[in-house]
């Protein structure tokens, strides 16, 4: 529901409630709607700045695992101690570095969006894992970066629609107002600008969903000179 519509309805109803219980319930709804509106405005602002940021930034050649390790370390140092942890899984490609050409600020925004999304859905004892590996079967986009969690997973019918703008249907247990429906749309917009692809899938073992996984595929950059 549009948060403005919900906010207006709750505030108008608040004038007529007769019990403290109903009053507290409506105040809670109003507070949730304010949080959701704040998130929505922030993400709309970010979305409008993506193209400008890409045009302004200078692309850099970096090692994929380095940027994952750096952002994982940032989350580890800033976490309060409660909730899921963020780790960068050591690469499984030997000694060969994986060079990617990227716009650092927008690409970091993609990773933050995916990690924040994963943390929202993860249990307190869960782990958000970041990996970078080669996909030798994909000659055009041989570098694969994944962000995976231990949450409830994604409904199979929603694997594509979650990338639509303002998509807000969330699994049970997700914090209300923590998603505007723009984060994943922004991620796809930025990854396309890097000539890459992004998709979602579930981690499945013995037909049981163990969590969600977001997969980014990128072209290999030329070695820096």
Short mmCIF file of C-alpha atoms in Angstrom, two decimals:
data_model
loop_
_atom_site.label_atom_id
_atom_site.label_comp_id
_atom_site.label_asym_id
_atom_site.label_seq_id
_atom_site.Cartn_x
_atom_site.Cartn_y
_atom_site.Cartn_z
CA UNK A 1 0.00 0.00 0.00
CA UNK A 2 1.14 3.54 -0.73
CA UNK A 3 2.63 4.77 2.59
CA UNK A 4 0.94 8.16 2.18
CA UNK A 5 -2.45 6.49 1.83
CA UNK A 6 -1.78 4.31 4.85
CA UNK A 7 -0.47 7.26 6.86
CA UNK A 8 -3.49 9.40 6.01
CA UNK A 9 -5.92 6.62 6.91
CA UNK A 10 -4.21 5.86 10.21
CA UNK A 11 -3.96 9.51 11.24
CA UNK A 12 -7.62 10.15 10.44
CA UNK A 13 -8.72 7.04 12.32
CA UNK A 14 -6.57 7.97 15.32
CA UNK A 15 -8.93 10.86 16.14
CA UNK A 16 -11.81 8.46 16.68
CA UNK A 17 -10.29 5.54 18.59
CA UNK A 18 -11.56 4.92 22.08
CA UNK A 19 -9.06 2.49 23.58
CA UNK A 20 -5.35 2.75 24.37
CA UNK A 21 -4.76 -0.57 22.63
CA UNK A 22 -6.17 0.66 19.30
CA UNK A 23 -4.40 4.00 19.73
CA UNK A 24 -1.01 2.29 20.21
CA UNK A 25 -1.64 0.06 17.20
CA UNK A 26 -2.36 3.06 14.97
CA UNK A 27 0.65 4.95 16.28
CA UNK A 28 2.77 1.91 15.39
CA UNK A 29 1.35 1.92 11.85
CA UNK A 30 2.11 5.64 11.50
CA UNK A 31 5.69 5.13 12.69
CA UNK A 32 6.19 2.25 10.24
CA UNK A 33 4.85 4.37 7.38
CA UNK A 34 7.19 7.22 8.25
CA UNK A 35 10.16 4.81 8.16
CA UNK A 36 9.00 3.41 4.82
CA UNK A 37 8.56 6.90 3.33
CA UNK A 38 12.04 7.90 4.49
CA UNK A 39 13.52 4.79 2.86
CA UNK A 40 11.51 5.39 -0.31
CA UNK A 41 12.67 9.00 -0.65
CA UNK A 42 16.29 7.98 -0.02
CA UNK A 43 16.18 5.23 -2.66
CA UNK A 44 14.42 7.44 -5.23
CA UNK A 45 17.19 9.99 -4.71
CA UNK A 46 19.82 7.29 -5.19
CA UNK A 47 18.13 5.98 -8.33
CA UNK A 48 18.03 9.45 -9.88
CA UNK A 49 21.75 9.90 -9.21
CA UNK A 50 22.92 6.59 -10.68
CA UNK A 51 23.35 7.77 -14.28
CA UNK A 52 25.00 11.00 -13.14
CA UNK A 53 27.37 9.05 -10.90
CA UNK A 54 28.31 6.66 -13.71
CA UNK A 55 28.97 9.58 -16.05
CA UNK A 56 31.06 11.40 -13.45
CA UNK A 57 33.09 8.48 -12.12
CA UNK A 58 36.20 7.09 -13.75
CA UNK A 59 36.28 3.32 -14.23
CA UNK A 60 39.06 1.50 -12.40
CA UNK A 61 40.56 -1.94 -12.83
CA UNK A 62 40.50 -3.84 -9.53
CA UNK A 63 40.78 -7.40 -8.29
CA UNK A 64 37.29 -8.77 -7.61
CA UNK A 65 38.16 -10.50 -4.36
CA UNK A 66 39.83 -7.36 -2.99
CA UNK A 67 36.67 -5.29 -3.22
CA UNK A 68 34.65 -8.08 -1.59
CA UNK A 69 37.19 -8.47 1.21
CA UNK A 70 37.19 -4.70 1.83
CA UNK A 71 33.42 -4.38 2.05
CA UNK A 72 33.15 -7.48 4.27
CA UNK A 73 35.73 -5.96 6.61
CA UNK A 74 33.73 -2.72 6.70
CA UNK A 75 30.60 -4.59 7.82
CA UNK A 76 32.57 -6.59 10.38
CA UNK A 77 34.00 -3.42 11.93
CA UNK A 78 30.68 -1.56 12.01
CA UNK A 79 28.38 -4.33 13.20
CA UNK A 80 26.98 -3.95 16.70
CA UNK A 81 27.47 -7.62 17.50
CA UNK A 82 23.83 -8.63 17.02
CA UNK A 83 22.54 -10.22 13.84
CA UNK A 84 24.08 -12.09 10.95
CA UNK A 85 27.75 -11.70 10.06
CA UNK A 86 29.24 -10.77 6.68
CA UNK A 87 32.23 -12.73 5.40
CA UNK A 88 34.24 -12.81 2.20
CA UNK A 89 34.90 -16.42 1.20
CA UNK A 90 38.43 -17.06 -0.08
CA UNK A 91 38.51 -17.41 -3.83
CA UNK A 92 38.77 -20.88 -5.35
CA UNK A 93 40.67 -19.86 -8.46
CA UNK A 94 44.26 -20.35 -7.33
CA UNK A 95 46.77 -17.58 -7.71
CA UNK A 96 45.29 -15.96 -10.80
CA UNK A 97 43.75 -12.58 -9.90
CA UNK A 98 40.32 -11.74 -11.29
CA UNK A 99 40.50 -8.25 -12.77
CA UNK A 100 37.24 -6.36 -13.30
CA UNK A 101 36.68 -2.87 -14.69
CA UNK A 102 34.19 -0.96 -12.59
CA UNK A 103 32.89 2.36 -11.37
CA UNK A 104 33.82 1.98 -7.73
CA UNK A 105 31.12 4.06 -6.00
CA UNK A 106 28.10 2.70 -7.93
CA UNK A 107 29.43 -0.87 -7.78
CA UNK A 108 29.95 -0.58 -4.02
CA UNK A 109 26.33 0.58 -3.83
CA UNK A 110 25.25 -2.65 -5.53
CA UNK A 111 27.13 -4.72 -2.98
CA UNK A 112 25.73 -2.70 -0.07
CA UNK A 113 22.18 -3.07 -1.40
CA UNK A 114 22.57 -6.83 -1.75
CA UNK A 115 24.28 -7.24 1.62
CA UNK A 116 21.74 -5.07 3.47
CA UNK A 117 18.96 -7.01 1.79
CA UNK A 118 20.55 -10.32 2.85
CA UNK A 119 21.05 -9.12 6.43
CA UNK A 120 17.39 -8.17 6.66
CA UNK A 121 16.30 -11.71 5.83
CA UNK A 122 19.02 -13.59 7.73
CA UNK A 123 18.56 -15.14 11.18
CA UNK A 124 20.65 -13.70 13.99
CA UNK A 125 23.09 -16.60 13.79
CA UNK A 126 23.23 -16.55 9.98
CA UNK A 127 26.03 -15.59 7.65
CA UNK A 128 26.05 -13.46 4.52
CA UNK A 129 28.77 -14.83 2.23
CA UNK A 130 30.51 -12.92 -0.57
CA UNK A 131 32.36 -14.91 -3.23
CA UNK A 132 34.16 -14.29 -6.51
CA UNK A 133 35.00 -17.12 -8.90
CA UNK A 134 35.61 -17.94 -12.53
CA UNK A 135 32.85 -19.35 -14.71
CA UNK A 136 34.83 -20.86 -17.56
CA UNK A 137 31.69 -21.89 -19.46
CA UNK A 138 30.66 -18.26 -19.94
CA UNK A 139 33.24 -16.73 -22.28
CA UNK A 140 31.50 -13.34 -22.44
CA UNK A 141 30.97 -12.93 -18.67
CA UNK A 142 33.49 -15.25 -17.02
CA UNK A 143 33.62 -13.60 -13.59
CA UNK A 144 30.91 -14.50 -11.09
CA UNK A 145 30.30 -12.60 -7.85
CA UNK A 146 27.69 -13.93 -5.42
CA UNK A 147 25.98 -12.67 -2.29
CA UNK A 148 24.13 -15.40 -0.41
CA UNK A 149 22.29 -15.65 2.89
CA UNK A 150 20.69 -18.16 5.26
CA UNK A 151 17.22 -16.62 5.07
CA UNK A 152 13.85 -17.96 3.86
CA UNK A 153 14.73 -17.69 0.19
CA UNK A 154 12.76 -16.16 -2.68
CA UNK A 155 9.36 -17.38 -3.92
CA UNK A 156 10.07 -19.14 -7.26
CA UNK A 157 7.55 -16.99 -9.15
CA UNK A 158 9.27 -13.80 -7.96
CA UNK A 159 12.83 -14.41 -9.16
CA UNK A 160 12.46 -11.73 -11.85
CA UNK A 161 9.78 -9.47 -10.41
CA UNK A 162 11.95 -8.61 -7.39
CA UNK A 163 14.04 -6.53 -9.81
CA UNK A 164 11.00 -4.46 -10.84
CA UNK A 165 10.79 -0.95 -9.48
CA UNK A 166 8.62 -0.63 -6.36
CA UNK A 167 8.31 -4.38 -5.91
CA UNK A 168 7.72 -4.70 -2.15
CA UNK A 169 6.33 -8.18 -1.44
CA UNK A 170 8.64 -9.66 1.18
CA UNK A 171 9.03 -13.02 2.90
CA UNK A 172 7.48 -13.48 6.31
CA UNK A 173 9.64 -11.99 9.04
CA UNK A 174 11.14 -9.16 7.00
CA UNK A 175 11.18 -5.86 8.87
CA UNK A 176 8.37 -3.58 7.69
CA UNK A 177 9.55 -0.41 5.98
CA UNK A 178 13.10 -1.63 5.48
CA UNK A 179 12.60 -1.98 1.72
CA UNK A 180 11.36 0.61 -0.77
CA UNK A 181 11.14 -1.73 -3.76
CA UNK A 182 13.91 0.20 -5.55
CA UNK A 183 17.11 -1.38 -4.24
CA UNK A 184 17.28 -4.35 -6.59
CA UNK A 185 16.11 -2.29 -9.56
CA UNK A 186 19.04 0.07 -8.90
CA UNK A 187 21.39 -2.92 -8.69
CA UNK A 188 20.33 -4.19 -12.11
CA UNK A 189 20.62 -0.70 -13.59
CA UNK A 190 24.21 -0.37 -12.35
CA UNK A 191 25.28 -3.88 -13.36
CA UNK A 192 23.93 -3.34 -16.89
CA UNK A 193 26.06 -0.20 -17.07
CA UNK A 194 29.04 -2.46 -16.30
CA UNK A 195 28.01 -4.66 -19.26
CA UNK A 196 27.11 -7.42 -16.83
CA UNK A 197 24.09 -9.38 -15.66
CA UNK A 198 22.45 -10.05 -12.30
CA UNK A 199 19.89 -12.64 -11.29
CA UNK A 200 18.49 -14.27 -8.17
CA UNK A 201 18.20 -17.90 -7.19
CA UNK A 202 17.71 -20.01 -4.10
CA UNK A 203 20.29 -22.16 -2.36
CA UNK A 204 18.75 -25.62 -2.35
CA UNK A 205 19.89 -28.88 -0.81
CA UNK A 206 17.77 -32.06 -0.85
CA UNK A 207 14.82 -29.96 -2.10
CA UNK A 208 15.09 -27.70 0.96
CA UNK A 209 15.65 -23.95 0.54
CA UNK A 210 18.67 -22.88 2.60
CA UNK A 211 18.64 -19.21 1.62
CA UNK A 212 18.82 -16.78 -1.29
CA UNK A 213 21.72 -16.14 -3.65
CA UNK A 214 22.26 -13.13 -5.91
CA UNK A 215 24.60 -13.76 -8.82
CA UNK A 216 26.48 -11.02 -10.70
CA UNK A 217 28.27 -11.94 -13.93
CA UNK A 218 30.89 -9.54 -15.30
CA UNK A 219 33.35 -9.40 -18.18
CA UNK A 220 37.04 -9.90 -17.49
CA UNK A 221 39.11 -6.71 -17.61
CA UNK A 222 42.45 -6.39 -19.34
CA UNK A 223 45.45 -6.57 -17.08
CA UNK A 224 46.58 -3.15 -15.83
CA UNK A 225 49.76 -1.89 -17.46
#
